[in-house]
Every structure is written in structure tokens, then in C-alpha cells.
Amino acid sequence: MRPPIAQFIAEKVRVFDGGMGSMLIAAGMPVGQCPETFDADKIQNIHEQYVAAGADFILTCTFGGSALTLGKHGLAERTREINRRNAEIARRAAGNRAYVVGDLGPTGELMEPFGPYSEEQIVAAYAEQVRGLEDGGVDAFIIETMSDPREMAAAAKAVRSLSPKPLIASMTFTSTPRGYRTVMGTTVEQAVEAMTAADADILGTNCTLAPDDIAGLVREICRYTRRPVLAQPNAGRPQIEGDRVVYPPIENLEQHIEAILDAGARLIGGCCGTNPDYIRLVRSVVDRRNKS
Ligand SMILES: [Zn+2]
């Protein structure tokens, strides 16, 4: 048995996994395929690579697993079953070596008054996903890559109405001349306030920013909260090469990982474009710091 997550993360800096999307493509996922229904063995193999690279936490392959997002593939009716399957895949890969975190991403739809969906509809779309992730035995939940604090709150409401397990809320920011903002214009302070009000145990930021420009954001988040903070930057700044997105390597990556930890992150992983090699490097930096 692994210790409760709260205790596990209080002891030391801990490592999350890296990106799933680019790994799925590398594993042969066809364009247009719904990632949540991709080959189970291939998904499991990606999880296993992250566990072998030293991830303490792995995220289920359910970023687009809300009923609304699966509905775009005609799979809304199978939301619970698909999420259960993918939680079980991650569970098998994790064994007793890592915690499994049920992953909830944005629905890709706008809530009233900017879009057609009521709060109740968004909560219901997430609730069906949460039921499946619970069926599959996840250890915790993460709501990630959120730009709209209200959608984040709706997802959190769905989790909290169904599960007492640890909840991570992670929002994504761009760097603007006026400071870090979500694309909805939310400030860091407002985002922290919203994530706290949503009863997240761990607050985080992921995606959009590269390892060399996320430390300032982490520092700012830490200024507004005493809760543990998770940072999951992208591998770098994306470039389009033909029909693919690539992330040219960041110089001095190790120093940037150090800077993210110096800024106050207690949990660190990677988002788009990161891979097991990146996580291995994160692991080695974290191990060195945990020892000293
Ligand atoms: Zn990302």
C-alpha cells in the first residue's frame, strides 16, 4: 500500500508524468482518432515508460473524456465505460509504483453567457467522466489546462459531488506585458482564488509556457497560496513542421527545472511535447534536491 497522497507529497518534491498526445502520435495513433479509445496496450506502454522514467504520478488518457468532448466522436453514451477502461489501463501500468490521477481537460465548449452550455450541463458532462474514473480506481483527480475559472469550478463541482479523493486544479496562462493571464483574461490571483474556492487540494499550472518562462508564474501562484503547487510546462515553444507540431529543445533545461523548484513548485511534470527523457531529467534533478 502506498501512503495517502497528502502525506506522500508533504515529505518531498514529487514527479508527475509528461505529455500524452505526442506520445500517442509517435505510437501510431491515426489523425482524427479519439485518443481516449486508442489501443489499450499502446496507452499502457506509454504510462509504463513514464513510470520507468521515475514519475510518481501518472495521468489517465482521458483529457478529452468528458461526455461533451467524447460526444464530438459520437461516443457520449460510452463516457463512463471509456473512462473506466482508461483508468484501469493506467492502474495496470502504475502497479504499486505510482499514483493514478484521473485527468479532466476542458470541454472545448463555452459556458453561458459566452456559449450555449449552462453550468449544469457542463457539470453533468464531467460527472459522467468522474463516475467512470472512480469505477476504474483512480487515486486522485486533476482538472488541467483550464482557461476559464468557471469551467474549472464546474469540473471541480462534479468531482466533489462524487469523490472525496485529492483534487488538483491546474490552469494555463500566457505571459503578457501586463503579467500572466489566462486567455479569458483571468489574473493569477483570481485563478488561485477560484481554485481554492473550488476546494482543490493542490493548485497548479500547465501547458502554454515553456520550462524557461514558467518559473515566474509558479512564484506568483505560491505568493497567493500555501497549498502545494504543481508545475507542468510544455517541452518548449511549439513550431509547425509540415503537418506536425515540434518542440525544439530548450537550452539549459536542467537549470530551468531547478528554477521552477526554486520558485516553489512541490510537484513537477511536463505537458505538451514532453516525453520520458524529459521526465528522467526532472527525476534526477528532484532526487538530487530531495537528498540535499
Ligand atoms: Zn499541454
PDB file of C-alpha atoms and ligand atoms in Angstrom:
ATOM      1  CA  MET A   1       0.000   0.000   0.000  1.00  0.00           C
ATOM      2  CA  ARG A   2       1.219   3.454  -0.837  1.00  0.00           C
ATOM      3  CA  PRO A   3       0.845   6.220   1.769  1.00  0.00           C
ATOM      4  CA  PRO A   4      -2.011   8.732   1.475  1.00  0.00           C
ATOM      5  CA  ILE A   5      -1.185  11.321  -1.192  1.00  0.00           C
ATOM      6  CA  ALA A   6      -1.257  14.226   1.276  1.00  0.00           C
ATOM      7  CA  GLN A   7       1.459  12.543   3.320  1.00  0.00           C
ATOM      8  CA  PHE A   8       3.450  11.466   0.256  1.00  0.00           C
ATOM      9  CA  ILE A   9       3.650  14.977  -1.155  1.00  0.00           C
ATOM     10  CA  ALA A  10       4.353  16.604   2.219  1.00  0.00           C
ATOM     11  CA  GLU A  11       7.550  14.573   2.562  1.00  0.00           C
ATOM     12  CA  LYS A  12       9.430  15.500  -0.598  1.00  0.00           C
ATOM     13  CA  VAL A  13       9.226  17.092  -4.013  1.00  0.00           C
ATOM     14  CA  ARG A  14       7.376  14.643  -6.272  1.00  0.00           C
ATOM     15  CA  VAL A  15       7.334  13.973 -10.007  1.00  0.00           C
ATOM     16  CA  PHE A  16       4.377  13.849 -12.391  1.00  0.00           C
ATOM     17  CA  ASP A  17       4.460  12.355 -15.884  1.00  0.00           C
ATOM     18  CA  GLY A  18       4.902  14.091 -19.231  1.00  0.00           C
ATOM     19  CA  GLY A  19       2.814  14.641 -22.340  1.00  0.00           C
ATOM     20  CA  MET A  20       0.431  12.036 -23.710  1.00  0.00           C
ATOM     21  CA  GLY A  21      -0.643  13.464 -27.092  1.00  0.00           C
ATOM     22  CA  SER A  22       2.698  13.472 -28.875  1.00  0.00           C
ATOM     23  CA  MET A  23       3.477  10.035 -27.438  1.00  0.00           C
ATOM     24  CA  LEU A  24       0.205   8.692 -28.857  1.00  0.00           C
ATOM     25  CA  ILE A  25       1.068  10.098 -32.276  1.00  0.00           C
ATOM     26  CA  ALA A  26       4.544   8.569 -32.044  1.00  0.00           C
ATOM     27  CA  ALA A  27       2.860   5.268 -31.155  1.00  0.00           C
ATOM     28  CA  GLY A  28       0.959   5.389 -34.444  1.00  0.00           C
ATOM     29  CA  MET A  29      -2.360   6.958 -33.475  1.00  0.00           C
ATOM     30  CA  PRO A  30      -4.094   7.983 -36.714  1.00  0.00           C
ATOM     31  CA  VAL A  31      -5.075  11.605 -37.341  1.00  0.00           C
ATOM     32  CA  GLY A  32      -8.673  12.178 -36.269  1.00  0.00           C
ATOM     33  CA  GLN A  33      -8.674   9.213 -33.877  1.00  0.00           C
ATOM     34  CA  CYS A  34     -10.281   9.824 -30.487  1.00  0.00           C
ATOM     35  CA  PRO A  35      -7.247   9.425 -28.154  1.00  0.00           C
ATOM     36  CA  GLU A  36      -9.444   8.041 -25.368  1.00  0.00           C
ATOM     37  CA  THR A  37     -10.331   4.991 -27.462  1.00  0.00           C
ATOM     38  CA  PHE A  38      -6.862   4.319 -28.870  1.00  0.00           C
ATOM     39  CA  ASP A  39      -5.204   0.919 -28.494  1.00  0.00           C
ATOM     40  CA  ALA A  40      -5.100  -0.102 -24.801  1.00  0.00           C
ATOM     41  CA  ASP A  41      -1.707  -1.807 -24.973  1.00  0.00           C
ATOM     42  CA  LYS A  42      -0.109   1.232 -26.603  1.00  0.00           C
ATOM     43  CA  ILE A  43      -1.564   3.590 -23.988  1.00  0.00           C
ATOM     44  CA  GLN A  44      -0.387   1.265 -21.237  1.00  0.00           C
ATOM     45  CA  ASN A  45       3.092   1.171 -22.758  1.00  0.00           C
ATOM     46  CA  ILE A  46       3.316   4.988 -22.670  1.00  0.00           C
ATOM     47  CA  HIS A  47       2.277   5.003 -18.995  1.00  0.00           C
ATOM     48  CA  GLU A  48       4.865   2.316 -18.281  1.00  0.00           C
ATOM     49  CA  GLN A  49       7.583   4.397 -19.938  1.00  0.00           C
ATOM     50  CA  TYR A  50       6.716   7.294 -17.630  1.00  0.00           C
ATOM     51  CA  VAL A  51       6.716   5.097 -14.537  1.00  0.00           C
ATOM     52  CA  ALA A  52      10.100   3.682 -15.599  1.00  0.00           C
ATOM     53  CA  ALA A  53      11.363   7.244 -16.118  1.00  0.00           C
ATOM     54  CA  GLY A  54      10.539   7.990 -12.480  1.00  0.00           C
ATOM     55  CA  ALA A  55       7.058   9.511 -12.423  1.00  0.00           C
ATOM     56  CA  ASP A  56       5.382   9.219  -9.014  1.00  0.00           C
ATOM     57  CA  PHE A  57       2.037  10.197 -10.547  1.00  0.00           C
ATOM     58  CA  ILE A  58       0.607   9.312 -13.950  1.00  0.00           C
ATOM     59  CA  LEU A  59      -2.416  10.905 -15.617  1.00  0.00           C
ATOM     60  CA  THR A  60      -5.084   8.749 -17.238  1.00  0.00           C
ATOM     61  CA  CYS A  61      -5.522   9.129 -21.010  1.00  0.00           C
ATOM     62  CA  THR A  62      -8.824  10.951 -20.522  1.00  0.00           C
ATOM     63  CA  PHE A  63      -8.005  14.597 -21.285  1.00  0.00           C
ATOM     64  CA  GLY A  64     -10.924  14.685 -23.733  1.00  0.00           C
ATOM     65  CA  GLY A  65     -13.011  12.268 -21.688  1.00  0.00           C
ATOM     66  CA  SER A  66     -15.942  14.445 -20.683  1.00  0.00           C
ATOM     67  CA  ALA A  67     -19.282  13.485 -22.199  1.00  0.00           C
ATOM     68  CA  LEU A  68     -19.234  16.711 -24.221  1.00  0.00           C
ATOM     69  CA  THR A  69     -15.802  16.078 -25.741  1.00  0.00           C
ATOM     70  CA  LEU A  70     -16.424  12.388 -26.416  1.00  0.00           C
ATOM     71  CA  GLY A  71     -19.713  13.458 -27.969  1.00  0.00           C
ATOM     72  CA  LYS A  72     -17.734  15.043 -30.799  1.00  0.00           C
ATOM     73  CA  HIS A  73     -16.696  11.496 -31.733  1.00  0.00           C
ATOM     74  CA  GLY A  74     -20.225  10.179 -31.255  1.00  0.00           C
ATOM     75  CA  LEU A  75     -19.154   8.496 -28.019  1.00  0.00           C
ATOM     76  CA  ALA A  76     -21.080  10.457 -25.378  1.00  0.00           C
ATOM     77  CA  GLU A  77     -23.122   7.383 -24.424  1.00  0.00           C
ATOM     78  CA  ARG A  78     -19.925   5.467 -23.658  1.00  0.00           C
ATOM     79  CA  THR A  79     -18.346   8.145 -21.440  1.00  0.00           C
ATOM     80  CA  ARG A  80     -18.417   6.144 -18.230  1.00  0.00           C
ATOM     81  CA  GLU A  81     -17.141   2.937 -19.831  1.00  0.00           C
ATOM     82  CA  ILE A  82     -14.305   4.662 -21.727  1.00  0.00           C
ATOM     83  CA  ASN A  83     -13.108   6.498 -18.637  1.00  0.00           C
ATOM     84  CA  ARG A  84     -13.252   3.326 -16.606  1.00  0.00           C
ATOM     85  CA  ARG A  85     -11.201   1.485 -19.236  1.00  0.00           C
ATOM     86  CA  ASN A  86      -8.528   4.171 -19.337  1.00  0.00           C
ATOM     87  CA  ALA A  87      -8.304   4.401 -15.539  1.00  0.00           C
ATOM     88  CA  GLU A  88      -7.806   0.634 -15.469  1.00  0.00           C
ATOM     89  CA  ILE A  89      -5.085   0.858 -18.136  1.00  0.00           C
ATOM     90  CA  ALA A  90      -3.208   3.436 -16.056  1.00  0.00           C
ATOM     91  CA  ARG A  91      -3.773   1.338 -12.921  1.00  0.00           C
ATOM     92  CA  ARG A  92      -2.185  -1.699 -14.598  1.00  0.00           C
ATOM     93  CA  ALA A  93       0.818   0.372 -15.710  1.00  0.00           C
ATOM     94  CA  ALA A  94       1.243   2.010 -12.292  1.00  0.00           C
ATOM     95  CA  GLY A  95       1.116  -1.166 -10.255  1.00  0.00           C
ATOM     96  CA  ASN A  96       2.283  -0.186  -6.806  1.00  0.00           C
ATOM     97  CA  ARG A  97       4.917   2.190  -8.150  1.00  0.00           C
ATOM     98  CA  ALA A  98       2.865   5.288  -8.974  1.00  0.00           C
ATOM     99  CA  TYR A  99      -0.408   7.006  -8.166  1.00  0.00           C
ATOM    100  CA  VAL A 100      -3.057   7.198 -10.862  1.00  0.00           C
ATOM    101  CA  VAL A 101      -4.621  10.613 -11.383  1.00  0.00           C
ATOM    102  CA  GLY A 102      -7.880  10.835 -13.308  1.00  0.00           C
ATOM    103  CA  ASP A 103      -7.446  13.535 -15.918  1.00  0.00           C
ATOM    104  CA  LEU A 104     -10.171  16.069 -16.810  1.00  0.00           C
ATOM    105  CA  GLY A 105      -9.435  18.598 -19.577  1.00  0.00           C
ATOM    106  CA  PRO A 106     -11.526  21.440 -20.948  1.00  0.00           C
ATOM    107  CA  THR A 107     -14.755  20.530 -22.738  1.00  0.00           C
ATOM    108  CA  GLY A 108     -13.794  22.829 -25.604  1.00  0.00           C
ATOM    109  CA  GLU A 109     -17.211  24.445 -25.235  1.00  0.00           C
ATOM    110  CA  LEU A 110     -18.092  27.819 -23.808  1.00  0.00           C
ATOM    111  CA  MET A 111     -20.387  28.312 -20.876  1.00  0.00           C
ATOM    112  CA  GLU A 112     -23.188  30.832 -20.696  1.00  0.00           C
ATOM    113  CA  PRO A 113     -23.180  33.744 -21.334  1.00  0.00           C
ATOM    114  CA  PHE A 114     -20.357  33.260 -23.885  1.00  0.00           C
ATOM    115  CA  GLY A 115     -21.635  29.926 -25.216  1.00  0.00           C
ATOM    116  CA  PRO A 116     -24.694  27.700 -25.288  1.00  0.00           C
ATOM    117  CA  TYR A 117     -23.961  25.478 -22.272  1.00  0.00           C
ATOM    118  CA  SER A 118     -25.394  26.002 -18.815  1.00  0.00           C
ATOM    119  CA  GLU A 119     -23.299  25.298 -15.745  1.00  0.00           C
ATOM    120  CA  GLU A 120     -25.497  22.261 -15.004  1.00  0.00           C
ATOM    121  CA  GLN A 121     -24.787  20.783 -18.438  1.00  0.00           C
ATOM    122  CA  ILE A 122     -21.038  21.212 -18.017  1.00  0.00           C
ATOM    123  CA  VAL A 123     -21.130  19.692 -14.518  1.00  0.00           C
ATOM    124  CA  ALA A 124     -23.171  16.749 -15.823  1.00  0.00           C
ATOM    125  CA  ALA A 125     -20.712  16.146 -18.707  1.00  0.00           C
ATOM    126  CA  TYR A 126     -17.846  15.967 -16.216  1.00  0.00           C
ATOM    127  CA  ALA A 127     -19.813  13.942 -13.663  1.00  0.00           C
ATOM    128  CA  GLU A 128     -20.257  11.071 -16.105  1.00  0.00           C
ATOM    129  CA  GLN A 129     -16.491  11.099 -16.676  1.00  0.00           C
ATOM    130  CA  VAL A 130     -15.766  11.190 -12.950  1.00  0.00           C
ATOM    131  CA  ARG A 131     -18.021   8.149 -12.390  1.00  0.00           C
ATOM    132  CA  GLY A 132     -16.002   6.168 -14.922  1.00  0.00           C
ATOM    133  CA  LEU A 133     -12.677   7.249 -13.441  1.00  0.00           C
ATOM    134  CA  GLU A 134     -13.926   6.269  -9.980  1.00  0.00           C
ATOM    135  CA  ASP A 135     -15.070   2.889 -11.335  1.00  0.00           C
ATOM    136  CA  GLY A 136     -11.548   2.404 -12.696  1.00  0.00           C
ATOM    137  CA  GLY A 137      -9.975   3.096  -9.308  1.00  0.00           C
ATOM    138  CA  VAL A 138      -8.064   6.366  -9.684  1.00  0.00           C
ATOM    139  CA  ASP A 139      -6.229   7.709  -6.613  1.00  0.00           C
ATOM    140  CA  ALA A 140      -6.885  11.393  -7.297  1.00  0.00           C
ATOM    141  CA  PHE A 141      -8.239  13.805  -9.892  1.00  0.00           C
ATOM    142  CA  ILE A 142      -6.671  16.601 -11.904  1.00  0.00           C
ATOM    143  CA  ILE A 143      -8.571  19.314 -13.751  1.00  0.00           C
ATOM    144  CA  GLU A 144      -5.999  20.751 -16.133  1.00  0.00           C
ATOM    145  CA  THR A 145      -5.287  23.168 -18.961  1.00  0.00           C
ATOM    146  CA  MET A 146      -8.184  25.329 -17.800  1.00  0.00           C
ATOM    147  CA  SER A 147      -8.508  28.906 -19.036  1.00  0.00           C
ATOM    148  CA  ASP A 148     -11.974  29.656 -17.710  1.00  0.00           C
ATOM    149  CA  PRO A 149     -12.217  29.583 -13.915  1.00  0.00           C
ATOM    150  CA  ARG A 150     -15.926  28.842 -14.227  1.00  0.00           C
ATOM    151  CA  GLU A 151     -15.361  25.710 -16.274  1.00  0.00           C
ATOM    152  CA  MET A 152     -12.672  24.644 -13.789  1.00  0.00           C
ATOM    153  CA  ALA A 153     -15.188  25.220 -10.986  1.00  0.00           C
ATOM    154  CA  ALA A 154     -17.833  23.165 -12.817  1.00  0.00           C
ATOM    155  CA  ALA A 155     -15.406  20.258 -13.207  1.00  0.00           C
ATOM    156  CA  ALA A 156     -14.433  20.548  -9.539  1.00  0.00           C
ATOM    157  CA  LYS A 157     -18.087  20.505  -8.566  1.00  0.00           C
ATOM    158  CA  ALA A 158     -18.527  17.266 -10.494  1.00  0.00           C
ATOM    159  CA  VAL A 159     -15.531  15.698  -8.741  1.00  0.00           C
ATOM    160  CA  ARG A 160     -16.504  16.913  -5.296  1.00  0.00           C
ATOM    161  CA  SER A 161     -20.086  15.709  -5.662  1.00  0.00           C
ATOM    162  CA  LEU A 162     -18.849  12.167  -6.330  1.00  0.00           C
ATOM    163  CA  SER A 163     -15.472  11.672  -4.672  1.00  0.00           C
ATOM    164  CA  PRO A 164     -13.561  12.730  -1.556  1.00  0.00           C
ATOM    165  CA  LYS A 165     -10.209  11.941  -3.220  1.00  0.00           C
ATOM    166  CA  PRO A 166      -7.426  14.528  -3.568  1.00  0.00           C
ATOM    167  CA  LEU A 167      -8.183  17.099  -6.243  1.00  0.00           C
ATOM    168  CA  ILE A 168      -5.673  19.084  -8.292  1.00  0.00           C
ATOM    169  CA  ALA A 169      -6.773  22.151 -10.245  1.00  0.00           C
ATOM    170  CA  SER A 170      -4.359  23.408 -12.896  1.00  0.00           C
ATOM    171  CA  MET A 171      -4.884  26.434 -15.100  1.00  0.00           C
ATOM    172  CA  THR A 172      -2.969  27.605 -18.139  1.00  0.00           C
ATOM    173  CA  PHE A 173      -1.582  31.114 -18.625  1.00  0.00           C
ATOM    174  CA  THR A 174       0.121  33.162 -21.264  1.00  0.00           C
ATOM    175  CA  SER A 175       2.767  35.745 -20.495  1.00  0.00           C
ATOM    176  CA  THR A 176       1.514  39.237 -21.389  1.00  0.00           C
ATOM    177  CA  PRO A 177       3.026  42.711 -20.905  1.00  0.00           C
ATOM    178  CA  ARG A 178       0.566  43.106 -18.017  1.00  0.00           C
ATOM    179  CA  GLY A 179       1.642  39.837 -16.419  1.00  0.00           C
ATOM    180  CA  TYR A 180       0.406  36.266 -16.603  1.00  0.00           C
ATOM    181  CA  ARG A 181      -3.191  35.915 -17.772  1.00  0.00           C
ATOM    182  CA  THR A 182      -5.401  33.081 -18.969  1.00  0.00           C
ATOM    183  CA  VAL A 183      -6.838  33.603 -22.464  1.00  0.00           C
ATOM    184  CA  MET A 184     -10.065  34.544 -20.664  1.00  0.00           C
ATOM    185  CA  GLY A 185      -8.150  37.411 -19.032  1.00  0.00           C
ATOM    186  CA  THR A 186      -8.060  35.845 -15.562  1.00  0.00           C
ATOM    187  CA  THR A 187      -5.178  37.017 -13.385  1.00  0.00           C
ATOM    188  CA  VAL A 188      -3.061  34.657 -11.312  1.00  0.00           C
ATOM    189  CA  GLU A 189      -4.575  35.962  -8.109  1.00  0.00           C
ATOM    190  CA  GLN A 190      -8.111  35.436  -9.431  1.00  0.00           C
ATOM    191  CA  ALA A 191      -7.229  31.945 -10.645  1.00  0.00           C
ATOM    192  CA  VAL A 192      -5.749  30.967  -7.279  1.00  0.00           C
ATOM    193  CA  GLU A 193      -8.819  32.318  -5.554  1.00  0.00           C
ATOM    194  CA  ALA A 194     -11.082  30.294  -7.878  1.00  0.00           C
ATOM    195  CA  MET A 195      -9.080  27.069  -7.500  1.00  0.00           C
ATOM    196  CA  THR A 196      -9.103  27.487  -3.723  1.00  0.00           C
ATOM    197  CA  ALA A 197     -12.835  28.163  -3.681  1.00  0.00           C
ATOM    198  CA  ALA A 198     -13.291  25.044  -5.835  1.00  0.00           C
ATOM    199  CA  ASP A 199     -11.747  23.067  -2.959  1.00  0.00           C
ATOM    200  CA  ALA A 200      -8.617  21.935  -4.832  1.00  0.00           C
ATOM    201  CA  ASP A 201      -6.047  20.366  -2.523  1.00  0.00           C
ATOM    202  CA  ILE A 202      -3.213  21.105  -4.933  1.00  0.00           C
ATOM    203  CA  LEU A 203      -3.032  24.134  -7.228  1.00  0.00           C
ATOM    204  CA  GLY A 204      -1.158  24.077 -10.465  1.00  0.00           C
ATOM    205  CA  THR A 205      -0.321  25.472 -13.846  1.00  0.00           C
ATOM    206  CA  ASN A 206       0.355  23.532 -17.021  1.00  0.00           C
ATOM    207  CA  CYS A 207       0.740  23.871 -20.758  1.00  0.00           C
ATOM    208  CA  THR A 208       1.272  27.013 -22.904  1.00  0.00           C
ATOM    209  CA  LEU A 209       4.514  28.120 -21.220  1.00  0.00           C
ATOM    210  CA  ALA A 210       7.947  26.574 -21.721  1.00  0.00           C
ATOM    211  CA  PRO A 211      10.281  25.477 -18.901  1.00  0.00           C
ATOM    212  CA  ASP A 212      12.252  28.719 -19.274  1.00  0.00           C
ATOM    213  CA  ASP A 213       9.274  31.036 -18.750  1.00  0.00           C
ATOM    214  CA  ILE A 214       7.068  29.330 -16.194  1.00  0.00           C
ATOM    215  CA  ALA A 215       9.134  29.912 -13.022  1.00  0.00           C
ATOM    216  CA  GLY A 216       7.856  33.470 -12.609  1.00  0.00           C
ATOM    217  CA  LEU A 217       4.299  32.198 -12.801  1.00  0.00           C
ATOM    218  CA  VAL A 218       4.978  29.483 -10.237  1.00  0.00           C
ATOM    219  CA  ARG A 219       6.445  32.090  -7.908  1.00  0.00           C
ATOM    220  CA  GLU A 220       3.350  34.228  -8.289  1.00  0.00           C
ATOM    221  CA  ILE A 221       0.979  31.310  -7.624  1.00  0.00           C
ATOM    222  CA  CYS A 222       2.972  30.454  -4.493  1.00  0.00           C
ATOM    223  CA  ARG A 223       2.618  34.020  -3.309  1.00  0.00           C
ATOM    224  CA  TYR A 224      -1.170  33.607  -3.158  1.00  0.00           C
ATOM    225  CA  THR A 225      -1.462  30.098  -1.702  1.00  0.00           C
ATOM    226  CA  ARG A 226       0.008  27.840   0.970  1.00  0.00           C
ATOM    227  CA  ARG A 227      -1.300  24.717  -0.764  1.00  0.00           C
ATOM    228  CA  PRO A 228       1.184  22.546  -2.714  1.00  0.00           C
ATOM    229  CA  VAL A 229       1.810  23.784  -6.252  1.00  0.00           C
ATOM    230  CA  LEU A 230       2.248  21.639  -9.370  1.00  0.00           C
ATOM    231  CA  ALA A 231       4.076  22.908 -12.483  1.00  0.00           C
ATOM    232  CA  GLN A 232       3.813  21.126 -15.842  1.00  0.00           C
ATOM    233  CA  PRO A 233       5.369  23.247 -18.605  1.00  0.00           C
ATOM    234  CA  ASN A 234       5.398  22.326 -22.252  1.00  0.00           C
ATOM    235  CA  ALA A 235       8.644  20.979 -23.703  1.00  0.00           C
ATOM    236  CA  GLY A 236       9.327  24.345 -25.324  1.00  0.00           C
ATOM    237  CA  ARG A 237       7.814  26.739 -27.830  1.00  0.00           C
ATOM    238  CA  PRO A 238       5.912  24.836 -30.493  1.00  0.00           C
ATOM    239  CA  GLN A 239       6.843  25.140 -34.163  1.00  0.00           C
ATOM    240  CA  ILE A 240       4.932  23.753 -37.096  1.00  0.00           C
ATOM    241  CA  GLU A 241       6.969  21.439 -39.315  1.00  0.00           C
ATOM    242  CA  GLY A 242       4.878  20.252 -42.235  1.00  0.00           C
ATOM    243  CA  ASP A 243       1.767  18.815 -40.609  1.00  0.00           C
ATOM    244  CA  ARG A 244       3.305  18.235 -37.198  1.00  0.00           C
ATOM    245  CA  VAL A 245       3.986  20.352 -34.144  1.00  0.00           C
ATOM    246  CA  VAL A 246       7.527  20.061 -32.837  1.00  0.00           C
ATOM    247  CA  TYR A 247       9.168  21.480 -29.713  1.00  0.00           C
ATOM    248  CA  PRO A 248      12.787  22.418 -30.374  1.00  0.00           C
ATOM    249  CA  PRO A 249      14.917  21.609 -27.319  1.00  0.00           C
ATOM    250  CA  ILE A 250      15.267  24.230 -24.616  1.00  0.00           C
ATOM    251  CA  GLU A 251      18.832  25.182 -23.743  1.00  0.00           C
ATOM    252  CA  ASN A 252      19.965  24.515 -20.189  1.00  0.00           C
ATOM    253  CA  LEU A 253      16.781  22.614 -19.387  1.00  0.00           C
ATOM    254  CA  GLU A 254      18.216  21.339 -16.128  1.00  0.00           C
ATOM    255  CA  GLN A 255      18.741  24.854 -14.793  1.00  0.00           C
ATOM    256  CA  HIS A 256      15.197  25.792 -15.732  1.00  0.00           C
ATOM    257  CA  ILE A 257      13.857  22.784 -13.841  1.00  0.00           C
ATOM    258  CA  GLU A 258      15.905  23.955 -10.858  1.00  0.00           C
ATOM    259  CA  ALA A 259      14.421  27.440 -11.203  1.00  0.00           C
ATOM    260  CA  ILE A 260      10.855  26.058 -11.241  1.00  0.00           C
ATOM    261  CA  LEU A 261      11.582  24.211  -7.997  1.00  0.00           C
ATOM    262  CA  ASP A 262      13.303  27.275  -6.506  1.00  0.00           C
ATOM    263  CA  ALA A 263      10.141  29.217  -7.345  1.00  0.00           C
ATOM    264  CA  GLY A 264       8.220  26.938  -5.004  1.00  0.00           C
ATOM    265  CA  ALA A 265       6.799  24.030  -7.028  1.00  0.00           C
ATOM    266  CA  ARG A 266       6.424  20.948  -4.835  1.00  0.00           C
ATOM    267  CA  LEU A 267       5.267  18.828  -7.751  1.00  0.00           C
ATOM    268  CA  ILE A 268       6.663  18.906 -11.268  1.00  0.00           C
ATOM    269  CA  GLY A 269       5.962  17.137 -14.528  1.00  0.00           C
ATOM    270  CA  GLY A 270       5.521  18.080 -18.154  1.00  0.00           C
ATOM    271  CA  CYS A 271       2.812  18.922 -20.660  1.00  0.00           C
ATOM    272  CA  CYS A 272       2.751  19.073 -24.468  1.00  0.00           C
ATOM    273  CA  GLY A 273       5.826  17.720 -26.206  1.00  0.00           C
ATOM    274  CA  THR A 274       7.487  16.365 -23.066  1.00  0.00           C
ATOM    275  CA  ASN A 275       8.487  12.701 -23.068  1.00  0.00           C
ATOM    276  CA  PRO A 276      10.065  10.053 -20.826  1.00  0.00           C
ATOM    277  CA  ASP A 277      13.558  11.531 -21.391  1.00  0.00           C
ATOM    278  CA  TYR A 278      12.326  14.855 -20.046  1.00  0.00           C
ATOM    279  CA  ILE A 279      10.794  13.128 -17.013  1.00  0.00           C
ATOM    280  CA  ARG A 280      14.038  11.224 -16.420  1.00  0.00           C
ATOM    281  CA  LEU A 281      15.877  14.538 -16.280  1.00  0.00           C
ATOM    282  CA  VAL A 282      13.250  16.013 -13.933  1.00  0.00           C
ATOM    283  CA  ARG A 283      13.584  12.904 -11.757  1.00  0.00           C
ATOM    284  CA  SER A 284      17.352  13.282 -11.484  1.00  0.00           C
ATOM    285  CA  VAL A 285      17.097  16.977 -10.523  1.00  0.00           C
ATOM    286  CA  VAL A 286      14.385  16.227  -7.962  1.00  0.00           C
ATOM    287  CA  ASP A 287      16.330  13.313  -6.460  1.00  0.00           C
ATOM    288  CA  ARG A 288      19.417  15.459  -6.054  1.00  0.00           C
ATOM    289  CA  ARG A 289      17.430  18.178  -4.295  1.00  0.00           C
ATOM    290  CA  ASN A 290      15.488  15.775  -2.104  1.00  0.00           C
ATOM    291  CA  LYS A 291      18.779  14.309  -0.883  1.00  0.00           C
ATOM    292  CA  SER A 292      20.466  17.599  -0.046  1.00  0.00           C
TER     293      SER A 292
HETATM  294 ZN    ZN B   1      -0.118  20.964 -22.917  1.00  0.00          ZN
END
